[in-house]
mmCIF file with all atom_site columns, C-alpha atoms in Angstrom:
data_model
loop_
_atom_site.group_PDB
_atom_site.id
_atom_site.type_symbol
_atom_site.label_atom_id
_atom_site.label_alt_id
_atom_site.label_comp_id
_atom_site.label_asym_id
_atom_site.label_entity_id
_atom_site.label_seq_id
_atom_site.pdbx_PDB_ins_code
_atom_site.Cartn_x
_atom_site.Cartn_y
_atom_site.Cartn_z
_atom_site.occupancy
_atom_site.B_iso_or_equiv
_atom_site.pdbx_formal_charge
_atom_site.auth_seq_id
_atom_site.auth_comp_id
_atom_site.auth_asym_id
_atom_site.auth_atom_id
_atom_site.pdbx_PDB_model_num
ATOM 1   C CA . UNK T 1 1   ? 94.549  117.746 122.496 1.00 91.00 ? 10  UNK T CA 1
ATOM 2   C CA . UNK T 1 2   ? 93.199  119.760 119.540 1.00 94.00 ? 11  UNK T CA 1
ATOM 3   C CA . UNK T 1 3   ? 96.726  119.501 117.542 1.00 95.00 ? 12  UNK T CA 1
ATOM 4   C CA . UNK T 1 4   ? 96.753  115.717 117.823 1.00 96.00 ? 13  UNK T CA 1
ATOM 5   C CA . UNK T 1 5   ? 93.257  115.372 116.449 1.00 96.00 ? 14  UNK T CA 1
ATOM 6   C CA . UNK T 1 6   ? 93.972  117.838 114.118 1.00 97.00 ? 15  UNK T CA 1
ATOM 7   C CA . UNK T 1 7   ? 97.190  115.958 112.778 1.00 97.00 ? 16  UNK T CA 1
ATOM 8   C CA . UNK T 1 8   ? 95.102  112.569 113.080 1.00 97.00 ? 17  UNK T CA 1
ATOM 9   C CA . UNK T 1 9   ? 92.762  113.523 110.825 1.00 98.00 ? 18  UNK T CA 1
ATOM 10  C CA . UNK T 1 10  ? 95.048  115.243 108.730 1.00 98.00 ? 19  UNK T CA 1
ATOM 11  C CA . UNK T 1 11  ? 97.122  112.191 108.615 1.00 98.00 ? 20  UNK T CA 1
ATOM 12  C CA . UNK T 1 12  ? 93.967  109.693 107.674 1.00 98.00 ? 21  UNK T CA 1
ATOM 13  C CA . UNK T 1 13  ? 92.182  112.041 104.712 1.00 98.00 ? 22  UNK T CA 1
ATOM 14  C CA . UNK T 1 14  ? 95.970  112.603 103.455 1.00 98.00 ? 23  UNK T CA 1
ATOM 15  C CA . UNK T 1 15  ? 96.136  109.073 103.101 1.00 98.00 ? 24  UNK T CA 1
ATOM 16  C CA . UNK T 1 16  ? 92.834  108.522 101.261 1.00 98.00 ? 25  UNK T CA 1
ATOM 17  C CA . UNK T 1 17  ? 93.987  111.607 98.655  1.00 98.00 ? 26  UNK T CA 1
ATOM 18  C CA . UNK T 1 18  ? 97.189  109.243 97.952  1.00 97.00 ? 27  UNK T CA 1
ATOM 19  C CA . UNK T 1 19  ? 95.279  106.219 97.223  1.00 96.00 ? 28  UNK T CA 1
ATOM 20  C CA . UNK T 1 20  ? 92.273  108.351 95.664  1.00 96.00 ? 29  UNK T CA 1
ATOM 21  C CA . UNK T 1 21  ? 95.408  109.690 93.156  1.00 96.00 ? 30  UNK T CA 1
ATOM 22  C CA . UNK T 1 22  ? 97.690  107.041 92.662  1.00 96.00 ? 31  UNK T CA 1
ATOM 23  C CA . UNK T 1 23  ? 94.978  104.391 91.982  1.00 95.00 ? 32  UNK T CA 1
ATOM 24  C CA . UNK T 1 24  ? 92.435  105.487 90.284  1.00 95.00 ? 33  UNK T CA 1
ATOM 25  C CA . UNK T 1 25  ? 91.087  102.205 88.880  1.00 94.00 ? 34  UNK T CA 1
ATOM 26  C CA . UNK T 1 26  ? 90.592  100.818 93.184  1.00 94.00 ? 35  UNK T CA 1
ATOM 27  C CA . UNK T 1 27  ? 88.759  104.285 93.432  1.00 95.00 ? 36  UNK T CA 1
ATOM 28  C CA . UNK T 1 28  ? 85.541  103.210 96.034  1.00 93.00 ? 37  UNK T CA 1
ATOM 29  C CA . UNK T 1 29  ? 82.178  105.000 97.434  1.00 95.00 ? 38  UNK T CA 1
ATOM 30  C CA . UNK T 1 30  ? 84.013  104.239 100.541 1.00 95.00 ? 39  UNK T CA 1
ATOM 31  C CA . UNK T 1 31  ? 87.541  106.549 100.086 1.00 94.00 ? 40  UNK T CA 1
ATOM 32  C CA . UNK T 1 32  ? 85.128  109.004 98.604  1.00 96.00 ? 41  UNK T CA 1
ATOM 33  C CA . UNK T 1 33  ? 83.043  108.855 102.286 1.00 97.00 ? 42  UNK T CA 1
ATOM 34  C CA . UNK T 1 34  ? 86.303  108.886 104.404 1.00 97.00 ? 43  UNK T CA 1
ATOM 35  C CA . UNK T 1 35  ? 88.137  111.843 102.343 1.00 98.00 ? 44  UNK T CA 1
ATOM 36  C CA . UNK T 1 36  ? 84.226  113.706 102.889 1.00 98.00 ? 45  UNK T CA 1
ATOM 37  C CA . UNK T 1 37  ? 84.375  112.769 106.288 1.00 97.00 ? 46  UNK T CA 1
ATOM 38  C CA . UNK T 1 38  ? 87.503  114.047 107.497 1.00 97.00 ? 47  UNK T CA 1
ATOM 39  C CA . UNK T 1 39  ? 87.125  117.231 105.855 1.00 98.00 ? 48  UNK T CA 1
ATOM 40  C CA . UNK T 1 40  ? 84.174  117.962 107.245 1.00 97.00 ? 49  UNK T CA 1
ATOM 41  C CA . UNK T 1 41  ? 85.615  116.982 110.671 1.00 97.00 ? 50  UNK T CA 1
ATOM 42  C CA . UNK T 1 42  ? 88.852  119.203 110.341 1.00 97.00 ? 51  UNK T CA 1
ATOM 43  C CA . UNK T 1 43  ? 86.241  122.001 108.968 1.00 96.00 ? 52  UNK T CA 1
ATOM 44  C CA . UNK T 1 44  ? 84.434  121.731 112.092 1.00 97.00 ? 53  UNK T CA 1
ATOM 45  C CA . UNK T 1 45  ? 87.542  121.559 114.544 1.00 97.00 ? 54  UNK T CA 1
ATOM 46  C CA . UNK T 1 46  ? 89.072  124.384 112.516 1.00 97.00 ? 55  UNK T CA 1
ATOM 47  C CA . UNK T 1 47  ? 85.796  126.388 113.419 1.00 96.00 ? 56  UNK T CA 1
ATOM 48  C CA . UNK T 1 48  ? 85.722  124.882 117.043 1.00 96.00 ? 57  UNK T CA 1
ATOM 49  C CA . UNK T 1 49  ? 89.437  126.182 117.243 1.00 96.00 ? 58  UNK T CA 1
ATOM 50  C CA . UNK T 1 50  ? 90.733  128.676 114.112 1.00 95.00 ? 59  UNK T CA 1
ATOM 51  C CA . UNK T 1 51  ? 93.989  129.099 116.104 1.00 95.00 ? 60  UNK T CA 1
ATOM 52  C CA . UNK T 1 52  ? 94.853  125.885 114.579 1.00 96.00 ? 61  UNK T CA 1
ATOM 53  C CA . UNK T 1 53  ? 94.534  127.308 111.256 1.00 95.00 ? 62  UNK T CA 1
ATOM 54  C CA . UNK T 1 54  ? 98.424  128.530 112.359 1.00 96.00 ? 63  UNK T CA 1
ATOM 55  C CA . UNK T 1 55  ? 99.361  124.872 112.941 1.00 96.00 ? 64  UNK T CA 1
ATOM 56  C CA . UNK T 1 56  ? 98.568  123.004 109.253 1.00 97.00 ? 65  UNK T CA 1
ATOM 57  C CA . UNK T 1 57  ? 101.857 123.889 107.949 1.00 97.00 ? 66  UNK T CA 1
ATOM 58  C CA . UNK T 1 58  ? 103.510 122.061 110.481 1.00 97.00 ? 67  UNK T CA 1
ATOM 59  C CA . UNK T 1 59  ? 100.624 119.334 111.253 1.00 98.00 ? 68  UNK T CA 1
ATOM 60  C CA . UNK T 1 60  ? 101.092 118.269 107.086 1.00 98.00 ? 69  UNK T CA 1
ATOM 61  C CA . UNK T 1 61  ? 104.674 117.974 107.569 1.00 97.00 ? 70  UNK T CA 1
ATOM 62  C CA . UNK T 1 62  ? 103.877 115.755 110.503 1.00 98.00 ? 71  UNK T CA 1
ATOM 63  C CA . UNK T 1 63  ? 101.161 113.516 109.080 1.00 98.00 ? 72  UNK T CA 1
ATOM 64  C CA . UNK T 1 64  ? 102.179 113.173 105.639 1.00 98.00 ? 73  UNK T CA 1
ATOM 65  C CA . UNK T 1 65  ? 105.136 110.338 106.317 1.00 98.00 ? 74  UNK T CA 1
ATOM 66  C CA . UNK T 1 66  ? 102.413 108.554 108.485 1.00 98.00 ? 75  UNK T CA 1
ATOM 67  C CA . UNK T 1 67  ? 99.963  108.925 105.630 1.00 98.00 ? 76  UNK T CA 1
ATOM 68  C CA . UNK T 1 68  ? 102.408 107.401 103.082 1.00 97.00 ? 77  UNK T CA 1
ATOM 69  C CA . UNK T 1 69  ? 103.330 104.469 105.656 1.00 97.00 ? 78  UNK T CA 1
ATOM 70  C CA . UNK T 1 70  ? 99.469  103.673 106.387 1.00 97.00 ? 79  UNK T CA 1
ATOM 71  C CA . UNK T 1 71  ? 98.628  103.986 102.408 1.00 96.00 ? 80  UNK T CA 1
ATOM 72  C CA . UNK T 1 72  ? 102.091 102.023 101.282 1.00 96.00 ? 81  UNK T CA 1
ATOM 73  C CA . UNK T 1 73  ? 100.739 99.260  103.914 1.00 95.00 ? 82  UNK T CA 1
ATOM 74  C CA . UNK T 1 74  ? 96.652  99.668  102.232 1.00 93.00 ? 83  UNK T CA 1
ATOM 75  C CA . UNK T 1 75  ? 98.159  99.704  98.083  1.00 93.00 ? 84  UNK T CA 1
ATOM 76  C CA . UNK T 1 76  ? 100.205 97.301  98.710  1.00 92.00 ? 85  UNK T CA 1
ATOM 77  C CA . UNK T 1 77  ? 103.145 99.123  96.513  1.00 92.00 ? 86  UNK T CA 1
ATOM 78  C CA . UNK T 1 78  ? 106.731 97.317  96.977  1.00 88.00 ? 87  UNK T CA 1
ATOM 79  C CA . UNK T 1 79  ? 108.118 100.362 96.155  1.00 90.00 ? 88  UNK T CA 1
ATOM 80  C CA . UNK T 1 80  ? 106.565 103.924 97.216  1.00 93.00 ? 89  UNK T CA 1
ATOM 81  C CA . UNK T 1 81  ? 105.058 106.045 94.393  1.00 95.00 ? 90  UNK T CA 1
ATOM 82  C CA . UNK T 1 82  ? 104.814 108.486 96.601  1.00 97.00 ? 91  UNK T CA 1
ATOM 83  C CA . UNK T 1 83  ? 106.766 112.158 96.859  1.00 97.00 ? 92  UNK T CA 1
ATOM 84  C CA . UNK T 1 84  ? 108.622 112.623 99.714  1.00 96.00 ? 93  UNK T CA 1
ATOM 85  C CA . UNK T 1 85  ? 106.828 116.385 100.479 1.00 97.00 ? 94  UNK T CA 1
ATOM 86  C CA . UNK T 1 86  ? 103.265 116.307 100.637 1.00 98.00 ? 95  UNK T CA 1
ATOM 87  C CA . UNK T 1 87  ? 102.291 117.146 96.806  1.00 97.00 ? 96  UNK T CA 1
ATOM 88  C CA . UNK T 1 88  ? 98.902  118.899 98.316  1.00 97.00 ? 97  UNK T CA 1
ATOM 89  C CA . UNK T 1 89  ? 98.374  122.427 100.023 1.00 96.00 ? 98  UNK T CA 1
ATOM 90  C CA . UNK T 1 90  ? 96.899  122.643 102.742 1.00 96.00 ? 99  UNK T CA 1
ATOM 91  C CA . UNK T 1 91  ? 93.683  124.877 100.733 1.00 96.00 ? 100 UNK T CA 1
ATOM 92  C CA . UNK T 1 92  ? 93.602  121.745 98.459  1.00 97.00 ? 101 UNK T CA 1
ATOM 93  C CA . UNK T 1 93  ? 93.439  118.944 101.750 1.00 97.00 ? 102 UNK T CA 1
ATOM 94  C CA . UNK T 1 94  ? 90.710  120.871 102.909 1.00 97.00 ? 103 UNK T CA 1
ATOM 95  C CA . UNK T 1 95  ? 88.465  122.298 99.807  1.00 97.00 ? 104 UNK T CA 1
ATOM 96  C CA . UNK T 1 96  ? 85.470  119.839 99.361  1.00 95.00 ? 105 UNK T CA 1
ATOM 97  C CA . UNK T 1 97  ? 85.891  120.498 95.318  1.00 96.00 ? 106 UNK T CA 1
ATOM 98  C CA . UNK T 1 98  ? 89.933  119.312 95.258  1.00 97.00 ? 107 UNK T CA 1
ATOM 99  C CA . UNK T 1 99  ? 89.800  115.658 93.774  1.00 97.00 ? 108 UNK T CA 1
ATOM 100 C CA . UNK T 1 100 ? 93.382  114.789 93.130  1.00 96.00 ? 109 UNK T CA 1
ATOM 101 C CA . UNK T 1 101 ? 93.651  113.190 89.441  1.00 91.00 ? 110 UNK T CA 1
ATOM 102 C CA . UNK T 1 102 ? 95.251  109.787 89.209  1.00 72.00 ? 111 UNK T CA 1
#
């Protein structure tokens, strides 16, 4: 369904953000392509669909405790640097300009 691949998505460029902030010296051309990527894939199913606009809210809440598990298992970090809430909104997840600084 359109929720679960918005959530999925959500859940993948969250992740990215996380390691994009909290380590800034492993920064790559690759996180840079995947965090372009899967905004301009949400942008697209948000246009295909802007009922889900409705739904990020809930999908962040959702995908950001898979986000920190896939990026805890990709940094290697014994202990989580992490916030428990997601420290983005969901204007900043999406805006093309929004780099978070590390």
């Amino acid at each position: 369904s359109q929720a679960r691949q918005l959530t999925i998505r959500l859940q993948v460029l969250i992740m990215h953000l996380l390691k994009w902030h909290y380590q800034p010296d492993l920064r790559s051309k690759s996180w840079g392509y995947t965090i372009r990527n899967q905004r301009n894939e949400l942008t697209y199913l948000l246009e295909e669909s802007p009922s889900l606009h409705t739904l990020l809210p809930e999908r962040i809440t959702i995908a950001y405790p898979r986000a920190v598990k896939d990026a805890l298992e990709e940094t290697g970090f014994l202990y989580s640097p992490f916030p428990a809430l997601c420290p983005y909104k969901a204007e900043q997840i999406l805006d093309e300009t929004f780099w978070p600084e590390g």
